[in-house]
PDB file of C-alpha atoms in Angstrom:
ATOM      1  CA  MET F   1     171.661  74.022 -58.958  1.00  0.00           C
ATOM      2  CA  SER F   2     168.725  73.998 -61.367  1.00  0.00           C
ATOM      3  CA  THR F   3     165.632  71.910 -60.665  1.00  0.00           C
ATOM      4  CA  LEU F   4     164.478  69.962 -63.702  1.00  0.00           C
ATOM      5  CA  ARG F   5     161.466  67.834 -64.548  1.00  0.00           C
ATOM      6  CA  PRO F   6     161.637  64.527 -66.444  1.00  0.00           C
ATOM      7  CA  VAL F   7     160.289  66.320 -69.511  1.00  0.00           C
ATOM      8  CA  ASP F   8     163.132  68.839 -69.330  1.00  0.00           C
ATOM      9  CA  LEU F   9     165.751  66.077 -69.507  1.00  0.00           C
ATOM     10  CA  ALA F  10     163.807  64.199 -72.158  1.00  0.00           C
ATOM     11  CA  GLN F  11     163.444  67.108 -74.587  1.00  0.00           C
ATOM     12  CA  GLU F  12     167.196  67.523 -75.018  1.00  0.00           C
ATOM     13  CA  HIS F  13     167.493  64.022 -76.431  1.00  0.00           C
ATOM     14  CA  GLY F  14     164.152  63.486 -78.139  1.00  0.00           C
ATOM     15  CA  ILE F  15     163.078  60.754 -75.727  1.00  0.00           C
ATOM     16  CA  SER F  16     159.999  60.412 -73.538  1.00  0.00           C
ATOM     17  CA  PRO F  17     159.809  61.475 -69.882  1.00  0.00           C
ATOM     18  CA  GLN F  18     158.956  57.849 -69.036  1.00  0.00           C
ATOM     19  CA  THR F  19     162.228  56.743 -70.623  1.00  0.00           C
ATOM     20  CA  VAL F  20     164.068  59.127 -68.303  1.00  0.00           C
ATOM     21  CA  ARG F  21     162.240  57.609 -65.332  1.00  0.00           C
ATOM     22  CA  ASN F  22     163.114  54.131 -66.567  1.00  0.00           C
ATOM     23  CA  TYR F  23     166.789  55.070 -66.826  1.00  0.00           C
ATOM     24  CA  GLU F  24     166.701  56.246 -63.226  1.00  0.00           C
ATOM     25  CA  ARG F  25     164.964  53.024 -62.178  1.00  0.00           C
ATOM     26  CA  ASP F  26     167.645  50.987 -63.960  1.00  0.00           C
ATOM     27  CA  GLY F  27     170.449  52.863 -62.219  1.00  0.00           C
ATOM     28  CA  PHE F  28     171.734  54.773 -65.237  1.00  0.00           C
ATOM     29  CA  LEU F  29     170.940  58.028 -63.424  1.00  0.00           C
ATOM     30  CA  PRO F  30     171.418  58.720 -59.715  1.00  0.00           C
ATOM     31  CA  PRO F  31     168.237  58.618 -57.602  1.00  0.00           C
ATOM     32  CA  ALA F  32     166.202  61.812 -57.767  1.00  0.00           C
ATOM     33  CA  GLU F  33     164.792  63.638 -54.780  1.00  0.00           C
ATOM     34  CA  ARG F  34     161.013  63.797 -54.521  1.00  0.00           C
ATOM     35  CA  THR F  35     158.670  66.660 -53.719  1.00  0.00           C
ATOM     36  CA  ALA F  36     156.124  66.332 -50.940  1.00  0.00           C
ATOM     37  CA  SER F  37     153.607  65.259 -53.580  1.00  0.00           C
ATOM     38  CA  GLY F  38     155.957  62.576 -54.978  1.00  0.00           C
ATOM     39  CA  TYR F  39     157.205  64.289 -58.145  1.00  0.00           C
ATOM     40  CA  ARG F  40     160.813  63.743 -59.137  1.00  0.00           C
ATOM     41  CA  ARG F  41     163.216  66.658 -58.856  1.00  0.00           C
ATOM     42  CA  TYR F  42     166.107  66.266 -61.261  1.00  0.00           C
ATOM     43  CA  THR F  43     169.140  68.547 -61.399  1.00  0.00           C
ATOM     44  CA  ASP F  44     171.971  69.473 -63.733  1.00  0.00           C
ATOM     45  CA  ARG F  45     173.808  66.488 -62.250  1.00  0.00           C
ATOM     46  CA  HIS F  46     171.092  64.172 -63.601  1.00  0.00           C
ATOM     47  CA  ALA F  47     171.259  65.922 -66.976  1.00  0.00           C
ATOM     48  CA  ALA F  48     175.015  65.239 -67.078  1.00  0.00           C
ATOM     49  CA  ALA F  49     174.433  61.581 -66.173  1.00  0.00           C
ATOM     50  CA  LEU F  50     171.845  61.214 -68.941  1.00  0.00           C
ATOM     51  CA  ARG F  51     174.195  62.717 -71.528  1.00  0.00           C
ATOM     52  CA  ALA F  52     176.931  60.342 -70.389  1.00  0.00           C
ATOM     53  CA  TYR F  53     174.712  57.259 -70.545  1.00  0.00           C
ATOM     54  CA  LEU F  54     173.303  58.030 -73.982  1.00  0.00           C
ATOM     55  CA  ALA F  55     176.847  58.551 -75.256  1.00  0.00           C
ATOM     56  CA  MET F  56     177.829  55.177 -73.783  1.00  0.00           C
ATOM     57  CA  VAL F  57     175.431  53.252 -76.028  1.00  0.00           C
ATOM     58  CA  PRO F  58     177.151  53.820 -79.419  1.00  0.00           C
ATOM     59  CA  ALA F  59     180.549  53.602 -77.728  1.00  0.00           C
ATOM     60  CA  HIS F  60     180.141  50.496 -75.583  1.00  0.00           C
ATOM     61  CA  GLY F  61     176.740  49.002 -76.456  1.00  0.00           C
ATOM     62  CA  TYR F  62     173.559  48.910 -74.399  1.00  0.00           C
ATOM     63  CA  ALA F  63     174.673  46.192 -71.995  1.00  0.00           C
ATOM     64  CA  GLU F  64     178.190  47.463 -71.275  1.00  0.00           C
ATOM     65  CA  GLY F  65     177.042  51.098 -71.287  1.00  0.00           C
ATOM     66  CA  GLY F  66     174.462  50.235 -68.647  1.00  0.00           C
ATOM     67  CA  THR F  67     177.077  48.368 -66.631  1.00  0.00           C
ATOM     68  CA  ILE F  68     179.346  51.414 -66.698  1.00  0.00           C
ATOM     69  CA  MET F  69     176.671  53.882 -65.599  1.00  0.00           C
ATOM     70  CA  ARG F  70     175.263  51.634 -62.865  1.00  0.00           C
ATOM     71  CA  ALA F  71     178.763  51.252 -61.481  1.00  0.00           C
ATOM     72  CA  VAL F  72     179.341  55.011 -61.580  1.00  0.00           C
ATOM     73  CA  THR F  73     176.041  55.968 -59.974  1.00  0.00           C
ATOM     74  CA  GLY F  74     176.571  53.198 -57.424  1.00  0.00           C
ATOM     75  CA  GLY F  75     179.924  54.638 -56.376  1.00  0.00           C
ATOM     76  CA  ARG F  76     181.964  51.810 -57.929  1.00  0.00           C
ATOM     77  CA  LEU F  77     184.259  53.824 -60.170  1.00  0.00           C
ATOM     78  CA  ASP F  78     186.892  51.102 -60.501  1.00  0.00           C
ATOM     79  CA  ASP F  79     184.259  48.683 -61.790  1.00  0.00           C
ATOM     80  CA  ALA F  80     183.112  51.292 -64.311  1.00  0.00           C
ATOM     81  CA  LEU F  81     186.655  51.889 -65.522  1.00  0.00           C
ATOM     82  CA  ALA F  82     187.255  48.147 -65.835  1.00  0.00           C
ATOM     83  CA  ALA F  83     184.204  47.926 -68.139  1.00  0.00           C
ATOM     84  CA  VAL F  84     185.532  50.847 -70.194  1.00  0.00           C
ATOM     85  CA  ASP F  85     188.875  49.073 -70.442  1.00  0.00           C
ATOM     86  CA  ARG F  86     187.189  45.920 -71.723  1.00  0.00           C
ATOM     87  CA  SER F  87     185.591  47.860 -74.557  1.00  0.00           C
ATOM     88  CA  HIS F  88     188.879  49.528 -75.461  1.00  0.00           C
ATOM     89  CA  ALA F  89     190.622  46.148 -75.457  1.00  0.00           C
ATOM     90  CA  GLU F  90     187.950  44.755 -77.787  1.00  0.00           C
ATOM     91  CA  LEU F  91     188.293  47.734 -80.102  1.00  0.00           C
ATOM     92  CA  LEU F  92     192.062  47.318 -80.157  1.00  0.00           C
ATOM     93  CA  ARG F  93     191.617  43.643 -81.017  1.00  0.00           C
ATOM     94  CA  ASP F  94     189.261  44.633 -83.844  1.00  0.00           C
ATOM     95  CA  ARG F  95     191.884  47.023 -85.191  1.00  0.00           C
ATOM     96  CA  GLY F  96     194.445  44.242 -85.116  1.00  0.00           C
ATOM     97  CA  THR F  97     192.068  41.934 -86.943  1.00  0.00           C
ATOM     98  CA  LEU F  98     191.393  44.635 -89.530  1.00  0.00           C
ATOM     99  CA  ASP F  99     195.111  44.929 -90.136  1.00  0.00           C
ATOM    100  CA  ALA F 100     195.404  41.145 -90.489  1.00  0.00           C
ATOM    101  CA  VAL F 101     192.503  40.955 -92.941  1.00  0.00           C
ATOM    102  CA  GLY F 102     194.013  43.859 -94.873  1.00  0.00           C
ATOM    103  CA  GLU F 103     197.217  41.890 -95.191  1.00  0.00           C
ATOM    104  CA  VAL F 104     195.238  38.879 -96.406  1.00  0.00           C
ATOM    105  CA  LEU F 105     193.614  41.034 -99.069  1.00  0.00           C
ATOM    106  CA  ALA F 106     196.961  42.389-100.179  1.00  0.00           C
ATOM    107  CA  HIS F 107     198.278  38.856-100.607  1.00  0.00           C
ATOM    108  CA  LEU F 108     195.130  37.712-102.395  1.00  0.00           C
ATOM    109  CA  ARG F 109     195.466  40.581-104.854  1.00  0.00           C
ATOM    110  CA  LYS F 110     198.936  39.285-105.719  1.00  0.00           C
ATOM    111  CA  ARG F 111     197.558  35.912-106.751  1.00  0.00           C
ATOM    112  CA  ALA F 112     197.736  36.842-110.400  1.00  0.00           C
ATOM    113  CA  GLY F 113     201.452  37.350-109.897  1.00  0.00           C
ATOM    114  CA  GLY F 114     201.864  33.841-108.578  1.00  0.00           C
ATOM    115  CA  THR F 115     201.874  34.598-104.870  1.00  0.00           C
ATOM    116  CA  ASP F 116     200.115  31.923-102.829  1.00  0.00           C
ATOM    117  CA  TRP F 117     199.208  32.983 -99.294  1.00  0.00           C
ATOM    118  CA  ARG F 118     199.132  30.605 -96.391  1.00  0.00           C
ATOM    119  CA  ALA F 119     199.001  31.308 -92.669  1.00  0.00           C
ATOM    120  CA  PRO F 120     202.397  31.056 -90.937  1.00  0.00           C
ATOM    121  CA  ARG F 121     203.074  27.723 -89.270  1.00  0.00           C
ATOM    122  CA  THR F 122     204.127  29.145 -85.935  1.00  0.00           C
ATOM    123  CA  THR F 123     201.810  27.267 -83.571  1.00  0.00           C
ATOM    124  CA  GLN F 124     200.955  23.689 -82.695  1.00  0.00           C
ATOM    125  CA  PRO F 125     197.456  22.564 -83.722  1.00  0.00           C
ATOM    126  CA  PHE F 126     194.697  23.602 -81.325  1.00  0.00           C
ATOM    127  CA  THR F 127     192.043  21.354 -79.824  1.00  0.00           C
ATOM    128  CA  ILE F 128     188.463  22.605 -80.012  1.00  0.00           C
ATOM    129  CA  GLY F 129     188.600  23.592 -76.327  1.00  0.00           C
ATOM    130  CA  GLU F 130     191.842  25.512 -76.785  1.00  0.00           C
ATOM    131  CA  LEU F 131     190.432  27.376 -79.786  1.00  0.00           C
ATOM    132  CA  ALA F 132     187.243  28.233 -77.887  1.00  0.00           C
ATOM    133  CA  ARG F 133     189.283  29.620 -74.985  1.00  0.00           C
ATOM    134  CA  ARG F 134     191.489  31.634 -77.325  1.00  0.00           C
ATOM    135  CA  LEU F 135     188.432  33.340 -78.822  1.00  0.00           C
ATOM    136  CA  GLY F 136     186.368  33.574 -75.654  1.00  0.00           C
ATOM    137  CA  VAL F 137     183.451  31.621 -77.114  1.00  0.00           C
ATOM    138  CA  SER F 138     181.826  28.290 -76.281  1.00  0.00           C
ATOM    139  CA  VAL F 139     182.735  24.947 -77.797  1.00  0.00           C
ATOM    140  CA  ALA F 140     179.148  24.793 -79.079  1.00  0.00           C
ATOM    141  CA  THR F 141     179.779  28.009 -81.027  1.00  0.00           C
ATOM    142  CA  ILE F 142     182.842  26.497 -82.708  1.00  0.00           C
ATOM    143  CA  ARG F 143     180.786  23.440 -83.684  1.00  0.00           C
ATOM    144  CA  ALA F 144     178.034  25.700 -85.088  1.00  0.00           C
ATOM    145  CA  TRP F 145     180.613  27.476 -87.243  1.00  0.00           C
ATOM    146  CA  GLU F 146     181.798  24.102 -88.514  1.00  0.00           C
ATOM    147  CA  ARG F 147     178.236  23.046 -89.402  1.00  0.00           C
ATOM    148  CA  ALA F 148     177.803  26.325 -91.303  1.00  0.00           C
ATOM    149  CA  GLY F 149     180.945  25.664 -93.326  1.00  0.00           C
ATOM    150  CA  VAL F 150     182.977  28.440 -91.694  1.00  0.00           C
ATOM    151  CA  LEU F 151     185.541  25.970 -90.315  1.00  0.00           C
ATOM    152  CA  ALA F 152     186.752  22.684 -91.726  1.00  0.00           C
ATOM    153  CA  PRO F 153     189.218  21.236 -89.194  1.00  0.00           C
ATOM    154  CA  GLY F 154     191.191  18.111 -89.709  1.00  0.00           C
ATOM    155  CA  ARG F 155     190.891  15.063 -87.464  1.00  0.00           C
ATOM    156  CA  HIS F 156     193.477  13.142 -85.476  1.00  0.00           C
ATOM    157  CA  ARG F 157     193.972   9.774 -87.119  1.00  0.00           C
ATOM    158  CA  ASP F 158     193.888   7.819 -83.850  1.00  0.00           C
ATOM    159  CA  THR F 159     191.276   9.697 -81.795  1.00  0.00           C
ATOM    160  CA  ASP F 160     189.184  11.392 -84.509  1.00  0.00           C
ATOM    161  CA  HIS F 161     189.315  14.567 -82.389  1.00  0.00           C
ATOM    162  CA  ARG F 162     189.228  17.888 -84.226  1.00  0.00           C
ATOM    163  CA  SER F 163     192.575  19.544 -84.893  1.00  0.00           C
ATOM    164  CA  TYR F 164     192.802  23.242 -85.794  1.00  0.00           C
ATOM    165  CA  ASP F 165     195.963  24.331 -87.608  1.00  0.00           C
ATOM    166  CA  ALA F 166     197.137  27.893 -88.261  1.00  0.00           C
ATOM    167  CA  ASP F 167     194.752  28.330 -91.213  1.00  0.00           C
ATOM    168  CA  ASP F 168     191.829  27.146 -89.093  1.00  0.00           C
ATOM    169  CA  VAL F 169     192.753  29.529 -86.266  1.00  0.00           C
ATOM    170  CA  ARG F 170     192.935  32.402 -88.744  1.00  0.00           C
ATOM    171  CA  ASP F 171     189.520  31.474 -90.148  1.00  0.00           C
ATOM    172  CA  ALA F 172     188.032  31.217 -86.656  1.00  0.00           C
ATOM    173  CA  GLU F 173     189.407  34.618 -85.614  1.00  0.00           C
ATOM    174  CA  LEU F 174     187.966  36.190 -88.760  1.00  0.00           C
ATOM    175  CA  ALA F 175     184.616  34.494 -88.100  1.00  0.00           C
ATOM    176  CA  HIS F 176     184.575  35.784 -84.522  1.00  0.00           C
ATOM    177  CA  PHE F 177     185.319  39.284 -85.733  1.00  0.00           C
ATOM    178  CA  LEU F 178     182.583  39.259 -88.367  1.00  0.00           C
ATOM    179  CA  ARG F 179     179.999  37.743 -86.027  1.00  0.00           C
ATOM    180  CA  ARG F 180     180.455  40.701 -83.691  1.00  0.00           C
ATOM    181  CA  GLY F 181     179.487  42.819 -86.673  1.00  0.00           C
ATOM    182  CA  HIS F 182     176.268  40.785 -86.995  1.00  0.00           C
ATOM    183  CA  TYR F 183     177.261  39.250 -90.312  1.00  0.00           C
ATOM    184  CA  SER F 184     175.465  36.006 -91.108  1.00  0.00           C
ATOM    185  CA  LEU F 185     177.264  32.695 -90.884  1.00  0.00           C
ATOM    186  CA  GLU F 186     176.439  32.196 -94.558  1.00  0.00           C
ATOM    187  CA  LEU F 187     178.339  35.342 -95.528  1.00  0.00           C
ATOM    188  CA  ILE F 188     181.225  34.514 -93.205  1.00  0.00           C
ATOM    189  CA  ALA F 189     181.516  31.037 -94.716  1.00  0.00           C
ATOM    190  CA  THR F 190     181.699  32.635 -98.169  1.00  0.00           C
ATOM    191  CA  VAL F 191     184.409  35.065 -97.066  1.00  0.00           C
ATOM    192  CA  VAL F 192     186.471  32.343 -95.393  1.00  0.00           C
ATOM    193  CA  ARG F 193     186.208  30.120 -98.478  1.00  0.00           C
ATOM    194  CA  GLN F 194     187.501  33.020-100.555  1.00  0.00           C
ATOM    195  CA  ILE F 195     190.533  33.310 -98.308  1.00  0.00           C
ATOM    196  CA  ARG F 196     191.140  29.566 -98.393  1.00  0.00           C
ATOM    197  CA  THR F 197     190.937  29.357-102.160  1.00  0.00           C
ATOM    198  CA  ALA F 198     192.393  32.805-102.966  1.00  0.00           C
ATOM    199  CA  GLY F 199     189.380  33.496-105.147  1.00  0.00           C
ATOM    200  CA  ASP F 200     187.201  36.576-105.648  1.00  0.00           C
ATOM    201  CA  THR F 201     187.751  39.047-102.795  1.00  0.00           C
ATOM    202  CA  ARG F 202     184.823  41.395-103.370  1.00  0.00           C
ATOM    203  CA  ALA F 203     182.764  40.179-100.400  1.00  0.00           C
ATOM    204  CA  LEU F 204     185.818  40.327 -98.152  1.00  0.00           C
ATOM    205  CA  GLU F 205     186.693  43.834 -99.317  1.00  0.00           C
ATOM    206  CA  ALA F 206     183.130  45.045 -98.705  1.00  0.00           C
ATOM    207  CA  ALA F 207     183.068  43.559 -95.203  1.00  0.00           C
ATOM    208  CA  LEU F 208     186.490  45.006 -94.429  1.00  0.00           C
ATOM    209  CA  GLU F 209     185.595  48.533 -95.537  1.00  0.00           C
ATOM    210  CA  ASP F 210     182.305  48.430 -93.645  1.00  0.00           C
ATOM    211  CA  TRP F 211     184.083  47.338 -90.474  1.00  0.00           C
ATOM    212  CA  ARG F 212     186.769  49.984 -90.864  1.00  0.00           C
ATOM    213  CA  ARG F 213     184.020  52.592 -90.861  1.00  0.00           C
ATOM    214  CA  ARG F 214     182.364  50.996 -87.844  1.00  0.00           C
ATOM    215  CA  VAL F 215     185.589  50.748 -85.872  1.00  0.00           C
ATOM    216  CA  THR F 216     186.427  54.389 -86.593  1.00  0.00           C
ATOM    217  CA  ALA F 217     182.924  55.498 -85.616  1.00  0.00           C
ATOM    218  CA  ARG F 218     183.110  53.514 -82.402  1.00  0.00           C
ATOM    219  CA  GLY F 219     186.489  54.990 -81.538  1.00  0.00           C
ATOM    220  CA  VAL F 220     185.116  58.511 -81.996  1.00  0.00           C
ATOM    221  CA  ALA F 221     182.043  57.570 -79.931  1.00  0.00           C
ATOM    222  CA  MET F 222     184.327  56.348 -77.144  1.00  0.00           C
ATOM    223  CA  LEU F 223     186.095  59.710 -77.081  1.00  0.00           C
ATOM    224  CA  ARG F 224     182.768  61.544 -76.786  1.00  0.00           C
ATOM    225  CA  ALA F 225     181.505  59.155 -74.118  1.00  0.00           C
ATOM    226  CA  ALA F 226     184.694  59.578 -72.108  1.00  0.00           C
ATOM    227  CA  ALA F 227     184.353  63.366 -72.206  1.00  0.00           C
ATOM    228  CA  LEU F 228     180.722  63.257 -71.060  1.00  0.00           C
ATOM    229  CA  LEU F 229     181.463  60.698 -68.357  1.00  0.00           C
ATOM    230  CA  SER F 230     184.260  62.934 -67.116  1.00  0.00           C
ATOM    231  CA  ALA F 231     181.826  65.871 -67.047  1.00  0.00           C
ATOM    232  CA  TYR F 232     179.414  63.832 -64.943  1.00  0.00           C
ATOM    233  CA  LEU F 233     182.168  62.753 -62.555  1.00  0.00           C
ATOM    234  CA  ALA F 234     183.014  66.431 -62.062  1.00  0.00           C
ATOM    235  CA  TRP F 235     179.477  66.898 -60.679  1.00  0.00           C
ATOM    236  CA  GLU F 236     180.072  63.966 -58.337  1.00  0.00           C
ATOM    237  CA  ASP F 237     183.303  65.542 -57.088  1.00  0.00           C
ATOM    238  CA  ASP F 238     181.826  69.040 -56.716  1.00  0.00           C
ATOM    239  CA  PRO F 239     178.002  68.918 -56.603  1.00  0.00           C
ATOM    240  CA  SER F 240     177.773  72.631 -55.803  1.00  0.00           C
TER     241      SER F 240
END
């Protein structure tokens, strides 16, 4: 097995040797052996781990990518795979949302032909807590969206509690989706108003196309990350 210096690993990726050391410190790489004088001795196994971690970032994000690699280098493969599964589930949800928004656009384009789109009335109204749980966000987040004009729930006549009908749930799911893409609440409020009023769809179309590209790119990145993680695990199984 080859002996490598931090600079050898760093050069492949255009990063600094100190960054490689930091990745080892943070658990993204397995611990390196040391020479008698204290210098790190990396191997091809460490090079495989570095490739896997750097591929994790565009696929799963910095936080989840770090979680995956720390679990792998710590011998907790099931925990690593559970984190991978979470990212795939999120990506699948994004694809479903893309399809739903695409359907909204198709209906909005028919407005000139007299078609008026409304969300299907298949569910009972949600409370604010129920909506927050459905989306996996805090109640405070839902209230912030309301203050920004993203949501406009009705109120129960007797209790004055918020009541979210099917249209509100649709708007909230779209807002959640767009916030993960780092769109501003101002833009999201504009998009949601366009859906509510069946008005100009240009902003919605632009956001949709941008997210289609992002979702596709992330899916491809996940494939590459999986291949490189598998290559690293092969070193773990057969270090010779």
